[in-house]
PDB file of C-alpha atoms in Angstrom:
ATOM      1  CA  UNK A   1      91.523 156.421   7.498  1.00 86.00           C
ATOM      2  CA  UNK A   2      89.476 155.188  10.364  1.00 92.00           C
ATOM      3  CA  UNK A   3      86.260 152.794  10.577  1.00 89.00           C
ATOM      4  CA  UNK A   4      84.576 154.520  13.396  1.00 92.00           C
ATOM      5  CA  UNK A   5      84.873 151.710  15.742  1.00 92.00           C
ATOM      6  CA  UNK A   6      86.231 152.875  19.062  1.00 95.00           C
ATOM      7  CA  UNK A   7      89.188 151.279  20.441  1.00 95.00           C
ATOM      8  CA  UNK A   8      89.505 153.092  23.885  1.00 97.00           C
ATOM      9  CA  UNK A   9      88.184 156.116  25.876  1.00 98.00           C
ATOM     10  CA  UNK A  10      90.959 158.301  26.738  1.00 98.00           C
ATOM     11  CA  UNK A  11      91.387 161.018  29.266  1.00 98.00           C
ATOM     12  CA  UNK A  12      92.576 164.458  28.431  1.00 98.00           C
ATOM     13  CA  UNK A  13      95.614 165.259  30.690  1.00 98.00           C
ATOM     14  CA  UNK A  14      96.556 168.801  29.047  1.00 97.00           C
ATOM     15  CA  UNK A  15      95.534 171.331  26.620  1.00 96.00           C
ATOM     16  CA  UNK A  16      98.414 173.718  25.749  1.00 95.00           C
ATOM     17  CA  UNK A  17      97.677 176.759  23.533  1.00 93.00           C
ATOM     18  CA  UNK A  18     100.565 177.385  21.129  1.00 91.00           C
ATOM     19  CA  UNK A  19      99.633 180.715  19.134  1.00 91.00           C
ATOM     20  CA  UNK A  20      96.329 179.973  17.246  1.00 91.00           C
ATOM     21  CA  UNK A  21      96.908 176.150  17.507  1.00 93.00           C
ATOM     22  CA  UNK A  22      97.358 173.894  20.528  1.00 95.00           C
ATOM     23  CA  UNK A  23      98.823 170.564  21.890  1.00 96.00           C
ATOM     24  CA  UNK A  24      96.726 167.990  23.477  1.00 97.00           C
ATOM     25  CA  UNK A  25      97.985 165.119  25.644  1.00 98.00           C
ATOM     26  CA  UNK A  26      95.800 162.253  26.095  1.00 98.00           C
ATOM     27  CA  UNK A  27      96.281 159.175  28.589  1.00 98.00           C
ATOM     28  CA  UNK A  28      95.473 156.158  26.558  1.00 97.00           C
ATOM     29  CA  UNK A  29      97.479 153.012  27.419  1.00 97.00           C
ATOM     30  CA  UNK A  30      96.062 150.907  24.423  1.00 96.00           C
ATOM     31  CA  UNK A  31      96.244 153.720  21.809  1.00 96.00           C
ATOM     32  CA  UNK A  32      99.565 155.036  22.864  1.00 95.00           C
ATOM     33  CA  UNK A  33     101.188 151.340  23.042  1.00 93.00           C
ATOM     34  CA  UNK A  34     102.307 151.524  19.242  1.00 91.00           C
ATOM     35  CA  UNK A  35     101.577 155.506  18.566  1.00 90.00           C
ATOM     36  CA  UNK A  36     104.785 156.251  16.712  1.00 90.00           C
ATOM     37  CA  UNK A  37     105.566 159.949  16.027  1.00 92.00           C
ATOM     38  CA  UNK A  38     103.674 160.985  12.995  1.00 92.00           C
ATOM     39  CA  UNK A  39     100.792 158.395  13.276  1.00 92.00           C
ATOM     40  CA  UNK A  40      97.193 159.504  12.819  1.00 94.00           C
ATOM     41  CA  UNK A  41      94.807 159.017  15.813  1.00 96.00           C
ATOM     42  CA  UNK A  42      91.088 159.930  15.916  1.00 97.00           C
ATOM     43  CA  UNK A  43      90.400 161.924  18.996  1.00 98.00           C
ATOM     44  CA  UNK A  44      86.522 162.552  19.491  1.00 97.00           C
ATOM     45  CA  UNK A  45      86.358 162.177  15.705  1.00 97.00           C
ATOM     46  CA  UNK A  46      89.317 164.644  14.673  1.00 97.00           C
ATOM     47  CA  UNK A  47      92.246 163.014  12.963  1.00 96.00           C
ATOM     48  CA  UNK A  48      95.271 164.388  14.786  1.00 96.00           C
ATOM     49  CA  UNK A  49      99.011 163.525  14.201  1.00 93.00           C
ATOM     50  CA  UNK A  50     101.186 162.281  17.251  1.00 95.00           C
ATOM     51  CA  UNK A  51     104.291 164.556  17.962  1.00 95.00           C
ATOM     52  CA  UNK A  52     105.229 162.878  21.264  1.00 96.00           C
ATOM     53  CA  UNK A  53     104.257 159.744  23.291  1.00 94.00           C
ATOM     54  CA  UNK A  54     104.805 157.808  26.594  1.00 94.00           C
ATOM     55  CA  UNK A  55     104.120 154.553  28.003  1.00 91.00           C
ATOM     56  CA  UNK A  56     100.424 155.299  28.350  1.00 96.00           C
ATOM     57  CA  UNK A  57      99.957 158.716  26.678  1.00 97.00           C
ATOM     58  CA  UNK A  58     100.404 160.652  23.451  1.00 97.00           C
ATOM     59  CA  UNK A  59     100.614 164.259  22.499  1.00 97.00           C
ATOM     60  CA  UNK A  60      99.228 165.679  19.133  1.00 96.00           C
ATOM     61  CA  UNK A  61      99.063 168.971  17.523  1.00 93.00           C
ATOM     62  CA  UNK A  62      95.939 170.603  16.869  1.00 95.00           C
ATOM     63  CA  UNK A  63      95.668 173.201  14.111  1.00 93.00           C
ATOM     64  CA  UNK A  64      93.437 176.453  14.265  1.00 93.00           C
ATOM     65  CA  UNK A  65      91.057 174.904  11.726  1.00 93.00           C
ATOM     66  CA  UNK A  66      90.549 171.829  13.723  1.00 94.00           C
ATOM     67  CA  UNK A  67      89.815 174.106  16.806  1.00 95.00           C
ATOM     68  CA  UNK A  68      87.446 176.360  14.785  1.00 94.00           C
ATOM     69  CA  UNK A  69      85.371 173.300  13.259  1.00 94.00           C
ATOM     70  CA  UNK A  70      85.247 170.826  16.173  1.00 97.00           C
ATOM     71  CA  UNK A  71      84.638 170.856  20.072  1.00 97.00           C
ATOM     72  CA  UNK A  72      88.415 170.040  20.810  1.00 96.00           C
ATOM     73  CA  UNK A  73      88.930 173.689  22.021  1.00 94.00           C
ATOM     74  CA  UNK A  74      86.508 173.032  24.799  1.00 94.00           C
ATOM     75  CA  UNK A  75      88.325 170.029  26.168  1.00 94.00           C
ATOM     76  CA  UNK A  76      89.687 170.181  29.377  1.00 95.00           C
ATOM     77  CA  UNK A  77      91.969 167.984  31.767  1.00 97.00           C
ATOM     78  CA  UNK A  78      89.821 165.050  32.883  1.00 98.00           C
ATOM     79  CA  UNK A  79      87.459 165.006  29.959  1.00 98.00           C
ATOM     80  CA  UNK A  80      87.090 161.857  28.245  1.00 98.00           C
ATOM     81  CA  UNK A  81      87.295 161.255  24.440  1.00 98.00           C
ATOM     82  CA  UNK A  82      86.891 158.488  21.966  1.00 98.00           C
ATOM     83  CA  UNK A  83      89.971 157.053  20.393  1.00 98.00           C
ATOM     84  CA  UNK A  84      90.770 155.089  17.410  1.00 96.00           C
ATOM     85  CA  UNK A  85      94.086 154.319  15.691  1.00 95.00           C
ATOM     86  CA  UNK A  86      94.288 154.485  11.942  1.00 91.00           C
ATOM     87  CA  UNK A  87      92.874 151.244  10.350  1.00 87.00           C
ATOM     88  CA  UNK A  88      95.185 148.617   9.150  1.00 80.00           C
ATOM     89  CA  UNK A  89      94.546 147.565   5.551  1.00 72.00           C
ATOM     90  CA  UNK A  90      94.106 143.956   6.808  1.00 72.00           C
ATOM     91  CA  UNK A  91      91.273 145.087   9.133  1.00 67.00           C
ATOM     92  CA  UNK A  92      87.635 144.209   8.432  1.00 68.00           C
ATOM     93  CA  UNK A  93      85.736 147.474   7.654  1.00 69.00           C
ATOM     94  CA  UNK A  94      83.176 147.161  10.592  1.00 72.00           C
ATOM     95  CA  UNK A  95      82.110 150.590  10.430  1.00 76.00           C
ATOM     96  CA  UNK A  96      82.310 152.965   7.455  1.00 83.00           C
ATOM     97  CA  UNK A  97      85.121 155.072   6.020  1.00 85.00           C
ATOM     98  CA  UNK A  98      85.856 157.721   8.557  1.00 89.00           C
ATOM     99  CA  UNK A  99      88.515 160.388   7.503  1.00 88.00           C
ATOM    100  CA  UNK A 100      88.576 162.232  10.795  1.00 92.00           C
ATOM    101  CA  UNK A 101      87.953 165.489   8.689  1.00 91.00           C
ATOM    102  CA  UNK A 102      84.990 167.089  10.671  1.00 93.00           C
ATOM    103  CA  UNK A 103      82.092 168.781   8.908  1.00 93.00           C
ATOM    104  CA  UNK A 104      81.168 170.818  12.028  1.00 94.00           C
ATOM    105  CA  UNK A 105      79.435 170.308  15.192  1.00 96.00           C
ATOM    106  CA  UNK A 106      75.830 169.320  16.209  1.00 97.00           C
ATOM    107  CA  UNK A 107      73.831 169.710  19.421  1.00 97.00           C
ATOM    108  CA  UNK A 108      71.910 167.175  21.417  1.00 98.00           C
ATOM    109  CA  UNK A 109      68.271 167.902  21.281  1.00 97.00           C
ATOM    110  CA  UNK A 110      67.029 165.049  23.467  1.00 97.00           C
ATOM    111  CA  UNK A 111      67.868 161.581  24.805  1.00 97.00           C
ATOM    112  CA  UNK A 112      65.119 159.031  24.838  1.00 95.00           C
ATOM    113  CA  UNK A 113      65.847 155.784  26.832  1.00 92.00           C
ATOM    114  CA  UNK A 114      64.650 152.209  25.720  1.00 84.00           C
ATOM    115  CA  UNK A 115      64.942 148.916  27.448  1.00 83.00           C
ATOM    116  CA  UNK A 116      68.414 148.486  26.725  1.00 82.00           C
ATOM    117  CA  UNK A 117      69.162 151.311  24.085  1.00 90.00           C
ATOM    118  CA  UNK A 118      68.954 154.913  23.764  1.00 95.00           C
ATOM    119  CA  UNK A 119      67.665 157.227  20.978  1.00 96.00           C
ATOM    120  CA  UNK A 120      69.619 160.516  20.671  1.00 97.00           C
ATOM    121  CA  UNK A 121      68.411 163.460  18.531  1.00 97.00           C
ATOM    122  CA  UNK A 122      70.852 165.990  17.151  1.00 97.00           C
ATOM    123  CA  UNK A 123      70.365 169.386  15.439  1.00 95.00           C
ATOM    124  CA  UNK A 124      71.055 169.302  11.788  1.00 94.00           C
ATOM    125  CA  UNK A 125      71.828 172.620   9.879  1.00 90.00           C
ATOM    126  CA  UNK A 126      70.851 173.344   6.347  1.00 88.00           C
ATOM    127  CA  UNK A 127      74.438 173.035   5.103  1.00 87.00           C
ATOM    128  CA  UNK A 128      74.881 169.346   6.248  1.00 90.00           C
ATOM    129  CA  UNK A 129      71.139 168.300   5.690  1.00 90.00           C
ATOM    130  CA  UNK A 130      71.611 166.983   1.977  1.00 88.00           C
ATOM    131  CA  UNK A 131      74.508 164.871   3.171  1.00 90.00           C
ATOM    132  CA  UNK A 132      72.727 162.786   5.820  1.00 93.00           C
ATOM    133  CA  UNK A 133      70.180 160.199   5.054  1.00 90.00           C
ATOM    134  CA  UNK A 134      67.783 157.763   6.818  1.00 91.00           C
ATOM    135  CA  UNK A 135      69.997 154.377   7.173  1.00 92.00           C
ATOM    136  CA  UNK A 136      73.043 156.249   6.180  1.00 91.00           C
ATOM    137  CA  UNK A 137      76.157 156.404   7.855  1.00 92.00           C
ATOM    138  CA  UNK A 138      77.441 159.228  10.195  1.00 95.00           C
ATOM    139  CA  UNK A 139      80.323 159.691  12.599  1.00 96.00           C
ATOM    140  CA  UNK A 140      79.468 161.235  15.914  1.00 98.00           C
ATOM    141  CA  UNK A 141      82.768 162.105  17.900  1.00 97.00           C
ATOM    142  CA  UNK A 142      84.374 159.520  15.780  1.00 96.00           C
ATOM    143  CA  UNK A 143      81.650 156.687  16.498  1.00 96.00           C
ATOM    144  CA  UNK A 144      80.411 155.093  13.192  1.00 94.00           C
ATOM    145  CA  UNK A 145      76.593 155.374  13.526  1.00 95.00           C
ATOM    146  CA  UNK A 146      73.658 154.594  11.334  1.00 94.00           C
ATOM    147  CA  UNK A 147      71.089 157.406  11.107  1.00 95.00           C
ATOM    148  CA  UNK A 148      67.847 155.855  12.358  1.00 94.00           C
ATOM    149  CA  UNK A 149      65.455 158.810  11.460  1.00 94.00           C
ATOM    150  CA  UNK A 150      65.673 162.259  10.198  1.00 94.00           C
ATOM    151  CA  UNK A 151      63.661 165.457  10.020  1.00 91.00           C
ATOM    152  CA  UNK A 152      62.286 166.533   6.817  1.00 73.00           C
ATOM    153  CA  UNK A 153      62.923 170.255   7.362  1.00 68.00           C
ATOM    154  CA  UNK A 154      66.429 171.671   7.305  1.00 58.00           C
ATOM    155  CA  UNK A 155      67.903 174.636   9.022  1.00 57.00           C
ATOM    156  CA  UNK A 156      66.942 175.754  12.275  1.00 64.00           C
ATOM    157  CA  UNK A 157      64.296 172.922  12.951  1.00 75.00           C
ATOM    158  CA  UNK A 158      66.627 170.365  11.236  1.00 91.00           C
ATOM    159  CA  UNK A 159      67.469 167.171  13.127  1.00 95.00           C
ATOM    160  CA  UNK A 160      68.670 163.547  12.998  1.00 96.00           C
ATOM    161  CA  UNK A 161      68.609 160.637  15.325  1.00 97.00           C
ATOM    162  CA  UNK A 162      70.702 157.760  16.078  1.00 97.00           C
ATOM    163  CA  UNK A 163      69.816 154.619  18.229  1.00 94.00           C
ATOM    164  CA  UNK A 164      72.616 153.544  20.609  1.00 95.00           C
ATOM    165  CA  UNK A 165      72.995 150.001  21.429  1.00 92.00           C
ATOM    166  CA  UNK A 166      74.320 148.780  24.842  1.00 93.00           C
ATOM    167  CA  UNK A 167      77.884 148.072  23.384  1.00 92.00           C
ATOM    168  CA  UNK A 168      78.085 151.642  22.148  1.00 94.00           C
ATOM    169  CA  UNK A 169      76.736 152.998  25.392  1.00 94.00           C
ATOM    170  CA  UNK A 170      79.407 151.387  27.392  1.00 93.00           C
ATOM    171  CA  UNK A 171      82.374 151.367  25.074  1.00 94.00           C
ATOM    172  CA  UNK A 172      82.144 155.112  24.008  1.00 97.00           C
ATOM    173  CA  UNK A 173      81.531 158.607  25.578  1.00 97.00           C
ATOM    174  CA  UNK A 174      78.239 158.927  23.703  1.00 97.00           C
ATOM    175  CA  UNK A 175      76.485 157.031  26.778  1.00 94.00           C
ATOM    176  CA  UNK A 176      77.056 160.144  28.664  1.00 96.00           C
ATOM    177  CA  UNK A 177      75.502 162.656  26.286  1.00 97.00           C
ATOM    178  CA  UNK A 178      72.804 164.959  27.525  1.00 97.00           C
ATOM    179  CA  UNK A 179      70.563 167.684  25.971  1.00 98.00           C
ATOM    180  CA  UNK A 180      72.660 170.832  25.186  1.00 98.00           C
ATOM    181  CA  UNK A 181      76.024 168.796  24.818  1.00 98.00           C
ATOM    182  CA  UNK A 182      77.953 169.598  21.472  1.00 98.00           C
ATOM    183  CA  UNK A 183      79.519 166.746  19.454  1.00 98.00           C
ATOM    184  CA  UNK A 184      81.709 166.591  16.352  1.00 98.00           C
ATOM    185  CA  UNK A 185      80.105 165.280  13.130  1.00 97.00           C
ATOM    186  CA  UNK A 186      81.469 163.922   9.933  1.00 95.00           C
ATOM    187  CA  UNK A 187      79.201 162.992   7.268  1.00 94.00           C
ATOM    188  CA  UNK A 188      79.778 160.074   4.753  1.00 87.00           C
ATOM    189  CA  UNK A 189      82.493 160.933   2.375  1.00 81.00           C
ATOM    190  CA  UNK A 190      80.457 159.389  -0.686  1.00 80.00           C
ATOM    191  CA  UNK A 191      77.620 161.822   0.067  1.00 75.00           C
ATOM    192  CA  UNK A 192      80.039 164.590   0.021  1.00 74.00           C
ATOM    193  CA  UNK A 193      81.413 163.610  -3.309  1.00 69.00           C
ATOM    194  CA  UNK A 194      78.016 163.176  -4.867  1.00 77.00           C
ATOM    195  CA  UNK A 195      76.852 166.452  -3.665  1.00 73.00           C
ATOM    196  CA  UNK A 196      80.078 168.097  -5.116  1.00 71.00           C
ATOM    197  CA  UNK A 197      79.529 166.350  -8.703  1.00 76.00           C
ATOM    198  CA  UNK A 198      75.707 167.525  -8.505  1.00 76.00           C
ATOM    199  CA  UNK A 199      76.987 171.052  -8.177  1.00 74.00           C
ATOM    200  CA  UNK A 200      79.215 170.942 -11.055  1.00 75.00           C
ATOM    201  CA  UNK A 201      76.371 169.571 -13.176  1.00 71.00           C
ATOM    202  CA  UNK A 202      74.006 172.349 -12.010  1.00 66.00           C
ATOM    203  CA  UNK A 203      76.623 174.977 -13.429  1.00 63.00           C
ATOM    204  CA  UNK A 204      77.072 173.059 -16.665  1.00 61.00           C
ATOM    205  CA  UNK A 205      73.156 173.011 -17.306  1.00 57.00           C
TER     206      UNK A 205
END
């Protein structure tokens, strides 16, 4: 489990296809410092398991499902990725509960600058629209964010916005986003479970 508070921005060193899966190696001095084999690390919002590590890097397996559902398969050496180690139970939960289980991807529609902040609008498809609420939580590339606004129409014209404060712009990769960029999104786990329960109630009715 993660909190969506990014600890470090790492650099992709290698992407090695292995059949229908792959192995990714990331330079990350802070994250790799205690990355034991089998540890979980959120890489651009995707929960990965460490299979090897060096003094300033770690290697993780990326399964076919993760490649299909996320942007990890598009990463190349030199790309920057947001990183977070699994939360300690003694940590303050400063963000929200993030599993690293990606729902899919979204595309940046627009970036609107403010005096010291930035509003970013993303696409929102019909499948995920019921799980995203104004003032609710969402993880974008593993970063815990609050939805500042949302379009009423789902599907092709659906969208949601987040407002990025200076700390988020400086400490994550989100500050470099531009229209057309794709990101990984994870909706709130509570919203997912409520939606699931409601589907069962509809069947029983």
